[in-house]
Amino acid sequence: MRVRYRVVVERRQGGLYAYGDLHGSHAGLRPIWLEPDAQLRLKTGRRLDISLTDLVGDAAEFESTGDIGAL
């Protein structure tokens, strides 16, 4: 499923972590929200392991599930 996304990267506890929001269809985002783990493929081809933390309509918030390393 294609989504628009905004990613914020910050340094925490000695590692880099990401959080942000996704915008897509509610029908497409809901199954991802129900799963504990998902992947977001960035336009660069890089993949981030994420977990959706909130879903309202066609917008979702997410957090990375671990250190993301250098982007």
CSV table of N, CA and C in Angstrom, one decimal:
chain,number,residue,atom,x,y,z
A,1,MET,N,0.8,-1.2,0.0
A,1,MET,CA,0.0,0.0,0.0
A,1,MET,C,0.9,1.2,0.0
A,2,ARG,N,0.6,2.2,-0.8
A,2,ARG,CA,1.3,3.5,-0.8
A,2,ARG,C,0.7,4.4,0.2
A,3,VAL,N,1.6,5.1,0.9
A,3,VAL,CA,1.2,6.1,1.9
A,3,VAL,C,2.1,7.3,1.7
A,4,ARG,N,1.7,8.4,2.2
A,4,ARG,CA,2.5,9.6,2.4
A,4,ARG,C,3.0,9.5,3.8
A,5,TYR,N,4.2,10.0,4.1
A,5,TYR,CA,4.8,9.9,5.4
A,5,TYR,C,5.6,11.1,5.8
A,6,ARG,N,5.8,11.3,7.1
A,6,ARG,CA,6.7,12.3,7.6
A,6,ARG,C,7.5,11.5,8.7
A,7,VAL,N,8.8,11.6,8.6
A,7,VAL,CA,9.6,10.9,9.6
A,7,VAL,C,10.5,11.9,10.3
A,8,VAL,N,10.5,11.8,11.6
A,8,VAL,CA,11.4,12.6,12.5
A,8,VAL,C,12.4,11.6,13.1
A,9,VAL,N,13.7,11.9,13.0
A,9,VAL,CA,14.7,11.1,13.6
A,9,VAL,C,15.4,11.8,14.7
A,10,GLU,N,15.6,11.1,15.9
A,10,GLU,CA,16.2,11.7,17.0
A,10,GLU,C,17.1,10.7,17.7
A,11,ARG,N,18.1,11.3,18.4
A,11,ARG,CA,19.0,10.4,19.1
A,11,ARG,C,18.5,10.2,20.5
A,12,ARG,N,18.4,9.0,20.9
A,12,ARG,CA,17.9,8.6,22.3
A,12,ARG,C,18.7,7.4,22.8
A,13,GLN,N,19.1,7.5,24.0
A,13,GLN,CA,19.8,6.4,24.7
A,13,GLN,C,20.9,5.8,23.8
A,14,GLY,N,21.7,6.6,23.2
A,14,GLY,CA,22.8,6.2,22.4
A,14,GLY,C,22.5,5.6,21.0
A,15,GLY,N,21.3,5.7,20.5
A,15,GLY,CA,20.9,5.3,19.2
A,15,GLY,C,20.0,6.2,18.5
A,16,LEU,N,19.7,6.0,17.2
A,16,LEU,CA,18.8,6.8,16.4
A,16,LEU,C,17.5,6.1,16.4
A,17,TYR,N,16.4,6.8,16.6
A,17,TYR,CA,15.1,6.3,16.6
A,17,TYR,C,14.2,7.3,15.7
A,18,ALA,N,13.1,6.7,15.2
A,18,ALA,CA,12.3,7.5,14.3
A,18,ALA,C,10.8,7.4,14.8
A,19,TYR,N,10.1,8.5,14.5
A,19,TYR,CA,8.7,8.5,14.7
A,19,TYR,C,8.1,9.4,13.7
A,20,GLY,N,6.8,9.4,13.5
A,20,GLY,CA,6.2,10.3,12.5
A,20,GLY,C,4.7,9.9,12.2
A,21,ASP,N,4.2,10.3,11.1
A,21,ASP,CA,2.9,10.0,10.7
A,21,ASP,C,2.8,9.5,9.3
A,22,LEU,N,1.7,8.7,9.0
A,22,LEU,CA,1.4,8.2,7.7
A,22,LEU,C,0.0,8.7,7.3
A,23,HIS,N,-0.2,8.8,6.0
A,23,HIS,CA,-1.5,9.2,5.5
A,23,HIS,C,-1.8,8.3,4.3
A,24,GLY,N,-2.9,7.6,4.4
A,24,GLY,CA,-3.3,6.6,3.4
A,24,GLY,C,-4.8,6.3,3.6
A,25,SER,N,-5.2,5.2,3.1
A,25,SER,CA,-6.6,4.9,3.3
A,25,SER,C,-6.8,4.2,4.6
A,26,HIS,N,-7.9,4.5,5.3
A,26,HIS,CA,-8.2,3.8,6.6
A,26,HIS,C,-8.2,2.3,6.4
A,27,ALA,N,-8.8,1.8,5.3
A,27,ALA,CA,-8.9,0.4,5.0
A,27,ALA,C,-7.6,-0.2,4.9
A,28,GLY,N,-6.6,0.5,4.3
A,28,GLY,CA,-5.2,0.0,4.2
A,28,GLY,C,-4.4,0.0,5.4
A,29,LEU,N,-4.6,1.1,6.2
A,29,LEU,CA,-3.8,1.3,7.5
A,29,LEU,C,-4.3,0.4,8.6
A,30,ARG,N,-5.6,0.1,8.7
A,30,ARG,CA,-6.2,-0.6,9.8
A,30,ARG,C,-5.5,-2.0,10.0
A,31,PRO,N,-5.3,-2.8,9.0
A,31,PRO,CA,-4.7,-4.1,9.2
A,31,PRO,C,-3.2,-4.0,9.8
A,32,ILE,N,-2.5,-2.9,9.4
A,32,ILE,CA,-1.2,-2.7,9.8
A,32,ILE,C,-1.2,-2.2,11.3
A,33,TRP,N,-2.2,-1.5,11.7
A,33,TRP,CA,-2.4,-1.0,13.0
A,33,TRP,C,-2.6,-2.2,14.0
A,34,LEU,N,-3.3,-3.2,13.5
A,34,LEU,CA,-3.6,-4.3,14.4
A,34,LEU,C,-2.4,-5.3,14.6
A,35,GLU,N,-1.4,-5.2,13.7
A,35,GLU,CA,-0.2,-6.0,13.8
A,35,GLU,C,0.8,-5.3,14.8
A,36,PRO,N,1.6,-6.1,15.5
A,36,PRO,CA,2.5,-5.4,16.4
A,36,PRO,C,3.7,-4.8,15.7
A,37,ASP,N,4.1,-5.4,14.5
A,37,ASP,CA,5.2,-4.9,13.8
A,37,ASP,C,4.9,-4.8,12.3
A,38,ALA,N,5.5,-3.7,11.7
A,38,ALA,CA,5.3,-3.5,10.3
A,38,ALA,C,6.6,-2.9,9.7
A,39,GLN,N,6.7,-2.7,8.4
A,39,GLN,CA,7.9,-2.0,7.8
A,39,GLN,C,7.4,-0.9,7.0
A,40,LEU,N,8.1,0.2,7.0
A,40,LEU,CA,7.8,1.3,6.2
A,40,LEU,C,9.0,1.4,5.2
A,41,ARG,N,8.7,1.3,3.9
A,41,ARG,CA,9.8,1.5,2.9
A,41,ARG,C,9.8,2.9,2.5
A,42,LEU,N,10.9,3.6,2.7
A,42,LEU,CA,11.1,5.0,2.3
A,42,LEU,C,11.3,5.1,0.9
A,43,LYS,N,11.2,6.3,0.3
A,43,LYS,CA,11.4,6.5,-1.1
A,43,LYS,C,12.8,6.2,-1.5
A,44,THR,N,13.8,6.2,-0.6
A,44,THR,CA,15.2,5.8,-0.9
A,44,THR,C,15.3,4.3,-1.0
A,45,GLY,N,14.3,3.6,-0.6
A,45,GLY,CA,14.4,2.1,-0.7
A,45,GLY,C,14.7,1.5,0.7
A,46,ARG,N,15.2,2.4,1.6
A,46,ARG,CA,15.5,1.9,3.0
A,46,ARG,C,14.2,1.5,3.7
A,47,ARG,N,14.3,0.5,4.6
A,47,ARG,CA,13.1,0.0,5.3
A,47,ARG,C,13.3,0.3,6.8
A,48,LEU,N,12.2,0.8,7.4
A,48,LEU,CA,12.2,1.0,8.9
A,48,LEU,C,11.2,0.1,9.5
A,49,ASP,N,11.6,-0.6,10.6
A,49,ASP,CA,10.7,-1.4,11.4
A,49,ASP,C,9.9,-0.5,12.3
A,50,ILE,N,8.6,-0.5,12.1
A,50,ILE,CA,7.8,0.4,12.9
A,50,ILE,C,6.6,-0.3,13.5
A,51,SER,N,6.0,0.4,14.4
A,51,SER,CA,4.7,0.0,15.1
A,51,SER,C,3.8,1.2,15.0
A,52,LEU,N,2.6,1.0,14.5
A,52,LEU,CA,1.6,2.1,14.5
A,52,LEU,C,1.1,2.3,15.9
A,53,THR,N,1.1,3.5,16.4
A,53,THR,CA,0.7,3.8,17.8
A,53,THR,C,-0.7,4.4,17.9
A,54,ASP,N,-1.2,4.9,16.8
A,54,ASP,CA,-2.5,5.6,16.8
A,54,ASP,C,-3.1,5.6,15.3
A,55,LEU,N,-4.4,5.4,15.2
A,55,LEU,CA,-5.0,5.5,13.9
A,55,LEU,C,-6.3,6.2,14.0
A,56,VAL,N,-6.5,7.3,13.3
A,56,VAL,CA,-7.7,8.1,13.3
A,56,VAL,C,-8.0,8.4,11.8
A,57,GLY,N,-9.1,7.8,11.3
A,57,GLY,CA,-9.4,8.0,9.9
A,57,GLY,C,-8.3,7.5,9.0
A,58,ASP,N,-7.9,8.4,8.1
A,58,ASP,CA,-6.8,8.1,7.1
A,58,ASP,C,-5.4,8.5,7.6
A,59,ALA,N,-5.2,8.7,8.9
A,59,ALA,CA,-3.9,9.2,9.4
A,59,ALA,C,-3.5,8.2,10.5
A,60,ALA,N,-2.2,7.9,10.6
A,60,ALA,CA,-1.7,7.1,11.6
A,60,ALA,C,-0.4,7.6,12.1
A,61,GLU,N,-0.1,7.4,13.4
A,61,GLU,CA,1.2,7.8,14.0
A,61,GLU,C,2.0,6.5,14.2
A,62,PHE,N,3.3,6.6,14.1
A,62,PHE,CA,4.2,5.4,14.3
A,62,PHE,C,5.4,5.7,15.0
A,63,GLU,N,6.1,4.7,15.6
A,63,GLU,CA,7.4,4.8,16.2
A,63,GLU,C,8.2,3.6,15.6
A,64,SER,N,9.5,3.9,15.5
A,64,SER,CA,10.4,2.8,15.1
A,64,SER,C,10.5,1.8,16.3
A,65,THR,N,10.7,0.6,16.0
A,65,THR,CA,10.7,-0.5,17.0
A,65,THR,C,12.2,-0.8,17.5
A,66,GLY,N,13.1,0.0,17.1
A,66,GLY,CA,14.5,-0.1,17.6
A,66,GLY,C,15.4,0.9,16.9
A,67,ASP,N,16.7,0.8,17.2
A,67,ASP,CA,17.7,1.7,16.7
A,67,ASP,C,17.6,1.5,15.2
A,68,ILE,N,17.6,2.7,14.4
A,68,ILE,CA,17.4,2.6,13.0
A,68,ILE,C,18.8,2.7,12.3
A,69,GLY,N,19.8,3.0,13.0
A,69,GLY,CA,21.1,3.2,12.4
A,69,GLY,C,21.2,4.4,11.5
A,70,ALA,N,22.2,4.6,10.8
A,70,ALA,CA,22.3,5.9,10.0
A,70,ALA,C,21.4,5.8,8.7
A,71,LEU,N,20.7,6.9,8.5
A,71,LEU,CA,19.9,7.0,7.3
A,71,LEU,C,20.8,7.5,6.2
